[in-house]
Amino acid sequence: MNAVTSIPSLVPETAPFSSEQRAWLNGFFAAYLGIDGEAAPAGGGDAATEAEPDEDFPWHDPALAMAERLGLAEGRKPSRQLMAATAQLDCGQCGYLCQTYAEAMWSGAESDLGRCVPGGKETQRKLKELMAALEPLRDGGTIATPAVKSASPLGSRDRPALATLIDAYPLSRAGSQKDVRHVVLDLSATDLTYEAGDSLGVFARKAPQLVQAVLDRLGATGEEMVAFDGEALPLRQVLLGKVDIARPSDECMLFLAERAFDGEEALALQALSRGEGRPELADADLLDLLMAFPSVMPSLPGLLASLDRLQPRLYSIASSSKAHPREVHLTVSAVRWDSNERRRHGIGSCYLADFAKPGDVIPVFVQKSHGFAPPADDAAAAIMVGPGTGIAPFRAFLEEREARQATGRNWLFFGDQRRGTDFLYEDQILDWQRRGVLHRLDLAFSRDQADKIYVQHRMREAAAELWRWLEQGAHFYVCGDAKRMAKDVEDALLQIAAEQGGRSPEQAKAWLGDLVRAGRYQRDVY
């Protein structure tokens, strides 16, 4: 294996970051500034960001399917193939970027292959498969010993701060098919600070009813004391907030198979761990598995050890700290659905909407944005495309720009299903428009007419003016679903560049690449 390039040390050792955070920041700034480190032997020391002149990452697109991404990375170095298997969102939920997570796994600095929350089981299985297949390529077959982490500062991912829930009131109105909440958290008892464009990491707790049902099936009270992370904790507490019972790991399925007294059930669980058999259990939670295989009698220590850690949920911050000192606001759509005759709940969204109550203390941390922020130049124009809960960071942007008395023009594209029920922050947005903070507002409510209209349609309708704004130096932002909406918006942008700017498809892509490199095209996608 060739030598890799180590991360130059750009963040001081005295800065209040854990070693993991410092490595992430060093890697980000090195890539952003185009700084190379000194060559270091592969497999030694901390995880390193491997930089090569003019290296491209064609698979780094969340709209691509797994097979397409892996095909684009075929023949590349092992860490790049691992990178292609992740979700490509750079969302930070794993504590890394997609590139640095892959490099940390390959170097051995990170052993947890289940940290990619949006990638889910597909990513976890593919990473395991790739690690096994690529292992012969490792220099000498050795794996770096993970560096001992220094104590993380309070308020970090490893040591979250404790915020207090003030409210989680509905934004969507009666009759809506969605349940969107405006969540307000009090930071007064913390030292947390944030900027517009940052995200908030929330350590959620699972539905109490689900945990109770699992305890009943295990024949446990929940008060049993179990060892977890060097502490003695009640079993109920561990199941509520420490381990992932909504998405049991493949290791958990194999463990359950070992504890099945019925041979056919054991074989079925082994098949499920490979992603095979019983399609109705493909997305099973732990309760589904325990109920579907009644002969399974797991030991508590073994069961807990087989489950993945529950990862934090990240939400785009929907407020400016200049407008709301010592508070942080979120825009959260509560996810609920029915499956196998049971009501299911999104872990983070329903925790905030249903289970946490005003006054409850919630562990949180601020995930700093990697470039997604309002224009640093207050005279620059900003075009913001944020349908649905994608409005969140742009509420923060507009509050921030108003507080800074920025003179640059603001243009917002917002859409949802119906204006009467789903116009999130309607009063505030229309007030901004009335007072001239918002210079142009284009709305797209898809279900208010026979033909569905989305934000990308409004962009095409305003193509000439949109192009003028961009030619005059406007920054373009998009927030929302990566696989559909954000891709459709980018396609519309390329079409506008071709039609209004007279560019060929190749020239339009090059123009968009220049916009990215200039920091004028930024995406916050999930």
XYZ file of C-alpha atoms in Angstrom:
526
model
C 0.000 0.000 0.000
C 1.376 3.435 -0.928
C 2.217 6.113 1.615
C -0.635 8.421 2.490
C -0.602 12.116 3.261
C -1.037 13.071 6.891
C -3.270 15.881 8.025
C -1.385 19.138 8.611
C -1.998 20.410 12.130
C -4.058 23.565 11.589
C -6.143 23.420 14.769
C -4.064 24.092 17.915
C -3.708 21.206 20.366
C -5.002 23.568 23.053
C -8.258 24.190 21.190
C -11.312 22.774 23.025
C -11.847 19.760 20.734
C -11.524 16.025 21.154
C -8.872 14.263 19.060
C -11.665 13.053 16.744
C -13.016 16.586 16.293
C -9.521 18.012 15.800
C -8.780 15.399 13.102
C -12.070 16.227 11.368
C -11.396 19.975 11.449
C -7.779 19.586 10.333
C -8.911 17.417 7.419
C -11.658 19.844 6.432
C -9.462 22.944 6.564
C -6.630 21.205 4.760
C -8.959 20.184 1.937
C -10.656 23.590 1.868
C -7.365 25.525 1.789
C -5.607 23.059 -0.508
C -2.827 22.377 2.005
C -0.956 19.074 1.846
C 0.691 17.385 4.809
C 3.940 15.455 4.959
C 3.962 11.874 3.765
C 3.364 9.391 6.559
C 3.525 5.595 6.525
C 0.188 3.910 5.950
C -1.373 2.252 8.943
C 0.405 4.325 11.579
C -0.862 6.966 14.003
C -4.163 8.812 13.817
C -6.517 8.645 10.879
C -5.147 10.807 8.072
C -6.820 12.657 5.257
C -5.341 11.289 2.058
C -4.955 14.150 -0.397
C -3.873 13.833 -3.996
C -3.462 16.682 -6.478
C -6.641 17.234 -8.483
C -8.289 14.115 -7.056
C -11.972 13.962 -7.831
C -14.733 12.062 -6.078
C -17.339 11.378 -8.803
C -19.275 9.058 -6.477
C -19.732 11.815 -3.881
C -23.342 12.437 -4.878
C -26.223 11.292 -2.629
C -28.536 11.037 -5.636
C -26.550 8.061 -6.956
C -27.475 4.505 -6.009
C -24.984 2.404 -4.062
C -24.084 0.288 -7.098
C -23.391 3.399 -9.190
C -21.198 4.930 -6.488
C -19.186 1.744 -6.058
C -18.768 1.468 -9.821
C -17.323 4.984 -9.974
C -14.882 4.133 -7.168
C -13.812 0.806 -8.669
C -10.054 0.549 -8.887
C -9.475 3.436 -6.501
C -7.589 3.071 -3.219
C -9.425 1.119 -0.504
C -10.418 4.159 1.545
C -12.122 5.664 -1.518
C -14.123 2.489 -2.109
C -15.210 2.592 1.531
C -16.126 6.248 1.092
C -18.356 5.358 -1.876
C -20.338 2.966 0.344
C -21.328 5.748 2.770
C -24.366 7.974 2.268
C -22.423 10.870 0.663
C -24.255 13.504 2.714
C -21.336 14.811 4.802
C -24.040 15.205 7.453
C -21.684 14.756 10.393
C -23.886 12.282 12.261
C -21.006 9.794 12.259
C -18.666 12.416 13.728
C -16.705 12.666 10.458
C -17.153 13.616 6.825
C -17.736 10.745 4.387
C -14.081 10.914 3.296
C -12.572 11.086 6.770
C -14.872 8.357 8.127
C -13.727 6.026 5.346
C -10.067 6.885 5.945
C -10.448 6.342 9.698
C -12.011 2.922 9.113
C -9.293 1.871 6.702
C -6.465 3.079 8.947
C -8.001 1.285 11.924
C -8.501 4.483 13.900
C -12.279 3.848 13.763
C -13.612 0.328 14.284
C -17.349 1.099 14.313
C -18.788 0.406 10.849
C -22.330 1.323 11.909
C -22.002 5.072 12.406
C -23.554 6.120 9.069
C -27.148 6.765 10.160
C -28.576 7.834 6.763
C -26.811 4.941 5.039
C -28.497 2.469 7.373
C -28.139 -1.272 7.120
C -27.187 -1.145 3.422
C -24.092 0.935 4.148
C -23.124 -1.073 7.228
C -23.273 -4.367 5.349
C -21.384 -3.013 2.353
C -18.640 -1.589 4.572
C -18.185 -4.959 6.272
C -18.074 -6.692 2.889
C -15.532 -4.222 1.509
C -13.325 -4.341 4.599
C -13.163 -8.130 4.333
C -12.490 -8.048 0.584
C -9.885 -5.283 0.759
C -8.029 -6.619 3.807
C -5.342 -8.390 1.696
C -4.352 -4.967 0.318
C -3.471 -3.649 3.757
C 0.277 -3.155 4.141
C 1.527 -6.112 6.163
C -2.009 -6.876 7.275
C -1.607 -4.514 10.218
C -4.168 -2.113 11.569
C -3.292 1.102 13.314
C -3.934 1.192 17.020
C -6.580 3.877 17.661
C -5.110 6.845 19.456
C -6.159 7.322 23.049
C -8.718 10.114 23.026
C -8.273 13.041 25.331
C -11.210 14.108 27.463
C -13.732 15.873 25.272
C -14.958 19.329 26.259
C -18.442 19.657 27.699
C -20.888 20.408 24.921
C -19.200 18.131 22.371
C -20.567 14.987 20.769
C -18.730 12.848 23.329
C -19.840 14.995 26.276
C -23.113 16.670 25.240
C -24.497 19.682 27.034
C -27.921 19.613 28.693
C -30.514 21.875 27.085
C -34.056 22.310 28.389
C -37.071 21.817 26.131
C -39.267 24.930 26.161
C -41.858 23.931 23.570
C -42.536 21.858 20.463
C -45.635 23.480 18.990
C -47.253 22.577 15.634
C -46.383 24.568 12.529
C -48.614 22.588 10.174
C -52.307 23.314 10.568
C -55.307 21.042 11.069
C -55.944 18.942 7.971
C -52.296 18.649 6.986
C -50.924 15.226 6.144
C -47.784 16.151 8.116
C -47.012 16.998 11.718
C -44.266 19.625 11.651
C -43.132 21.127 14.957
C -41.233 24.255 15.900
C -38.938 23.070 18.686
C -37.456 25.604 21.106
C -34.606 24.625 23.445
C -33.134 26.749 26.233
C -29.323 26.890 26.257
C -29.019 29.157 29.300
C -27.482 26.431 31.466
C -24.882 25.564 28.814
C -21.881 27.233 27.195
C -23.052 26.243 23.701
C -22.852 28.793 20.907
C -23.861 28.405 17.289
C -23.936 30.220 13.963
C -26.570 30.268 11.239
C -25.950 27.201 9.086
C -24.885 24.939 11.966
C -26.816 21.832 13.025
C -27.866 20.613 16.444
C -27.124 17.043 17.469
C -29.844 15.578 19.686
C -29.412 12.422 21.736
C -32.966 11.122 21.578
C -34.733 8.426 23.575
C -36.884 5.745 22.047
C -40.627 5.413 22.466
C -41.276 4.255 26.055
C -43.988 1.893 24.792
C -41.486 0.125 22.530
C -38.969 -0.261 25.339
C -41.647 -1.586 27.690
C -42.768 -4.144 25.105
C -39.162 -5.337 24.679
C -38.788 -5.623 28.466
C -42.032 -7.613 28.703
C -40.828 -10.021 26.009
C -37.482 -10.441 27.805
C -39.242 -11.046 31.090
C -37.392 -8.090 32.628
C -38.595 -5.245 34.833
C -36.179 -2.662 33.440
C -34.696 -2.037 36.869
C -32.004 -4.702 36.427
C -28.551 -3.107 36.712
C -26.357 -3.827 33.689
C -22.775 -2.881 32.841
C -22.544 -0.354 30.021
C -19.565 1.840 29.128
C -17.975 1.221 32.478
C -21.097 2.189 34.413
C -23.831 0.249 36.155
C -27.101 1.474 34.649
C -30.733 0.317 34.787
C -31.623 -1.822 31.780
C -34.537 0.476 30.900
C -32.196 3.478 30.655
C -29.823 1.615 28.349
C -32.640 0.477 26.046
C -34.210 3.961 25.994
C -31.163 5.981 25.060
C -27.923 4.030 24.709
C -28.386 1.241 22.158
C -30.203 1.062 18.828
C -33.196 -1.260 19.112
C -34.971 0.300 16.123
C -32.343 -1.025 13.718
C -30.821 -4.208 15.167
C -27.348 -4.928 13.847
C -26.481 -8.033 11.885
C -24.387 -9.058 14.907
C -27.547 -8.864 17.010
C -29.371 -11.187 14.616
C -26.514 -13.680 14.776
C -26.527 -13.464 18.561
C -30.277 -14.112 18.632
C -29.749 -17.055 16.283
C -27.295 -18.553 18.798
C -29.916 -18.155 21.526
C -32.764 -19.750 19.553
C -33.869 -23.163 20.796
C -35.648 -23.853 17.506
C -33.317 -24.794 14.656
C -35.482 -23.302 11.891
C -35.710 -20.012 13.755
C -31.923 -19.989 14.135
C -31.459 -20.510 10.387
C -34.008 -17.791 9.598
C -32.181 -15.289 11.835
C -28.855 -16.187 10.208
C -30.429 -15.503 6.800
C -31.778 -12.138 7.993
C -28.265 -11.155 9.111
C -27.217 -11.582 5.458
C -30.183 -9.547 4.196
C -31.976 -12.669 2.960
C -35.350 -14.336 3.566
C -38.578 -13.127 5.229
C -39.016 -9.749 3.465
C -41.601 -8.655 6.055
C -38.726 -8.555 8.575
C -36.265 -6.673 6.376
C -36.805 -3.482 8.417
C -37.629 -5.214 11.693
C -36.845 -3.621 15.034
C -35.743 -5.660 18.044
C -39.310 -6.229 19.213
C -40.284 -7.567 15.774
C -37.448 -10.099 15.935
C -38.185 -11.190 19.502
C -41.875 -11.683 18.693
C -41.249 -13.411 15.335
C -38.871 -15.921 16.911
C -40.400 -16.982 20.240
C -37.775 -19.642 20.981
C -35.084 -16.967 21.356
C -34.049 -16.439 24.985
C -31.149 -13.968 25.003
C -28.943 -13.087 27.950
C -29.045 -9.385 28.779
C -25.265 -8.723 28.675
C -24.895 -10.516 25.352
C -27.903 -8.770 23.838
C -26.685 -5.298 24.797
C -23.183 -6.049 23.523
C -24.590 -7.122 20.131
C -26.551 -3.912 19.530
C -25.117 -0.827 17.852
C -24.826 2.398 19.804
C -27.677 4.806 19.273
C -26.327 7.634 17.130
C -27.445 11.238 17.642
C -29.913 12.825 15.258
C -28.849 16.065 13.564
C -31.235 18.908 12.706
C -30.527 22.104 10.793
C -30.761 24.998 13.218
C -33.741 27.237 12.413
C -32.750 30.323 14.388
C -30.112 33.022 14.644
C -28.501 33.408 18.049
C -28.573 37.155 17.397
C -32.369 37.048 17.283
C -32.789 34.434 20.045
C -29.957 34.721 22.585
C -29.535 31.540 24.652
C -32.134 29.639 22.611
C -31.885 27.285 19.656
C -34.835 26.483 17.380
C -35.464 23.450 15.153
C -38.042 22.587 12.470
C -38.915 18.919 12.919
C -41.346 16.738 10.975
C -42.620 13.933 13.211
C -42.315 10.615 11.367
C -44.940 7.989 12.172
C -46.079 4.969 10.192
C -47.831 1.614 10.597
C -46.087 -1.693 9.905
C -46.844 -5.270 10.951
C -49.903 -4.107 12.901
C -47.845 -1.734 15.025
C -47.447 2.041 15.144
C -43.850 3.055 14.474
C -42.096 6.283 15.469
C -39.103 8.142 14.095
C -36.548 8.153 16.907
C -35.493 11.793 16.992
C -38.563 13.466 15.559
C -41.127 11.704 17.743
C -38.947 12.056 20.820
C -39.083 15.833 20.367
C -42.724 15.931 19.237
C -44.352 13.274 21.463
C -42.249 11.941 24.299
C -40.144 14.827 25.611
C -42.151 17.352 27.621
C -41.506 21.042 28.363
C -38.952 21.236 31.142
C -37.230 17.982 30.172
C -33.439 18.073 29.923
C -32.059 16.883 26.556
C -28.400 16.102 25.743
C -27.319 18.153 22.703
C -24.221 19.402 20.883
C -23.579 21.828 18.034
C -22.322 20.338 14.765
C -20.415 23.154 13.082
C -21.245 23.717 9.439
C -18.599 22.858 6.862
C -19.178 25.926 4.703
C -22.969 26.175 4.739
C -23.554 29.736 5.990
C -25.023 33.083 4.889
C -22.740 35.188 2.681
C -19.899 36.692 4.696
C -20.341 39.802 2.562
C -23.514 41.478 3.823
C -23.885 43.215 0.446
C -24.061 39.909 -1.438
C -27.428 38.536 -2.558
C -28.706 35.157 -1.356
C -31.049 32.793 -3.221
C -32.465 30.136 -0.894
C -34.399 27.020 -1.950
C -35.947 25.250 1.021
C -39.221 23.350 0.626
C -40.835 21.689 3.631
C -38.576 21.441 6.666
C -35.757 22.563 4.361
C -36.901 26.063 5.325
C -35.127 25.644 8.695
C -31.654 27.035 7.922
C -33.111 29.808 5.791
C -35.241 31.058 8.658
C -31.907 31.253 10.494
C -30.243 32.994 7.513
C -32.982 35.612 7.250
C -33.005 36.261 10.996
C -29.217 36.569 10.879
C -29.172 38.913 7.890
C -31.902 41.073 9.401
C -30.003 41.286 12.710
C -26.810 42.216 10.844
C -28.740 44.757 8.756
C -27.301 43.151 5.645
C -27.998 45.150 2.498
C -27.785 42.173 0.129
C -31.033 41.041 -1.476
C -32.759 37.839 -0.328
C -34.843 35.539 -2.531
C -36.677 32.551 -1.055
C -38.230 29.584 -2.845
C -40.515 27.642 -0.513
C -42.963 24.844 -1.215
C -45.006 22.137 0.447
C -48.271 20.318 -0.136
C -51.004 22.912 0.573
C -50.822 26.596 1.375
C -53.736 26.434 3.795
C -52.112 23.799 6.003
C -48.384 23.613 5.193
C -47.050 27.165 4.800
C -44.433 26.902 7.541
C -43.563 30.205 9.260
C -46.095 31.960 7.007
C -46.599 35.035 9.192
C -42.877 35.625 9.686
C -42.040 35.076 6.013
C -44.785 37.401 4.782
C -43.728 40.013 7.336
C -40.159 39.829 6.014
C -41.521 40.305 2.511
C -43.686 43.267 3.588
C -40.754 44.987 5.318
C -38.308 44.379 2.470
C -36.031 41.935 4.276
C -37.179 39.347 1.744
C -36.942 40.896 -1.706
C -38.609 38.089 -3.619
C -40.708 35.099 -2.566
C -41.706 32.243 -4.882
C -44.121 29.636 -3.535
C -44.933 26.153 -4.841
C -47.757 24.213 -3.175
C -47.932 20.930 -5.030
C -51.448 19.777 -4.081
C -53.339 23.063 -4.532
C -53.955 22.402 -8.249
C -54.378 19.454 -10.574
C -50.778 19.539 -11.800
C -48.145 19.278 -9.108
C -45.895 22.320 -8.920
C -42.553 22.165 -7.138
C -39.811 24.679 -6.370
C -37.788 23.664 -9.431
C -40.765 24.642 -11.614
C -40.818 28.095 -10.017
C -37.080 28.373 -10.673
C -37.590 27.690 -14.356
C -40.441 30.219 -14.507
C -38.108 32.870 -13.046
C -35.105 31.710 -15.068
C -34.143 35.087 -16.571
C -34.126 36.947 -13.253
C -32.493 34.033 -11.447
C -29.698 34.082 -13.981
C -29.264 37.860 -13.572
C -28.927 37.480 -9.799
C -26.316 34.746 -10.222
C -24.377 36.720 -12.827
C -24.348 39.639 -10.378
C -22.708 37.493 -7.703
C -25.614 35.984 -5.748
C -25.010 32.948 -3.528
C -27.284 29.957 -4.151
C -28.398 27.627 -1.342
C -30.551 24.517 -1.245
C -31.729 22.492 1.757
C -33.817 19.329 1.771
C -34.078 15.822 0.381
C -30.857 14.865 -1.389
C -32.066 12.114 -3.705
C -35.016 13.919 -5.276
C -35.583 17.592 -4.522
C -31.949 18.724 -4.365
C -31.139 16.797 -7.548
C -34.146 18.308 -9.337
C -33.089 21.792 -8.201
C -29.548 21.234 -9.473
C -30.884 19.966 -12.798
C -33.025 23.117 -13.064
C -29.987 25.264 -12.282
C -27.983 23.549 -15.022
C -30.859 24.016 -17.463
C -31.044 27.725 -16.624
C -27.292 28.081 -17.159
C -27.654 26.402 -20.553
C -30.684 28.382 -21.699
C -30.020 31.788 -20.148
C -26.235 31.669 -20.266
C -25.914 30.005 -23.663
C -23.766 27.212 -22.280
C -23.467 23.642 -23.476
C -24.286 20.887 -20.949
C -20.556 20.430 -20.290
C -20.026 24.178 -19.902
C -23.020 24.413 -17.559
C -21.503 21.733 -15.324
C -18.169 23.519 -15.366
C -19.938 26.785 -14.448
C -21.643 25.067 -11.526
C -18.291 23.622 -10.433
C -16.821 27.121 -10.433
C -19.759 28.290 -8.309
C -19.036 25.499 -5.810
C -15.334 26.335 -5.631
C -16.166 30.001 -5.070
C -18.422 29.015 -2.145
C -21.470 30.414 -3.933
C -23.362 27.117 -4.342
C -23.955 25.352 -1.040
C -26.193 22.455 -0.064
C -27.519 21.190 3.248
C -29.089 17.904 2.198
C -30.300 14.775 3.956
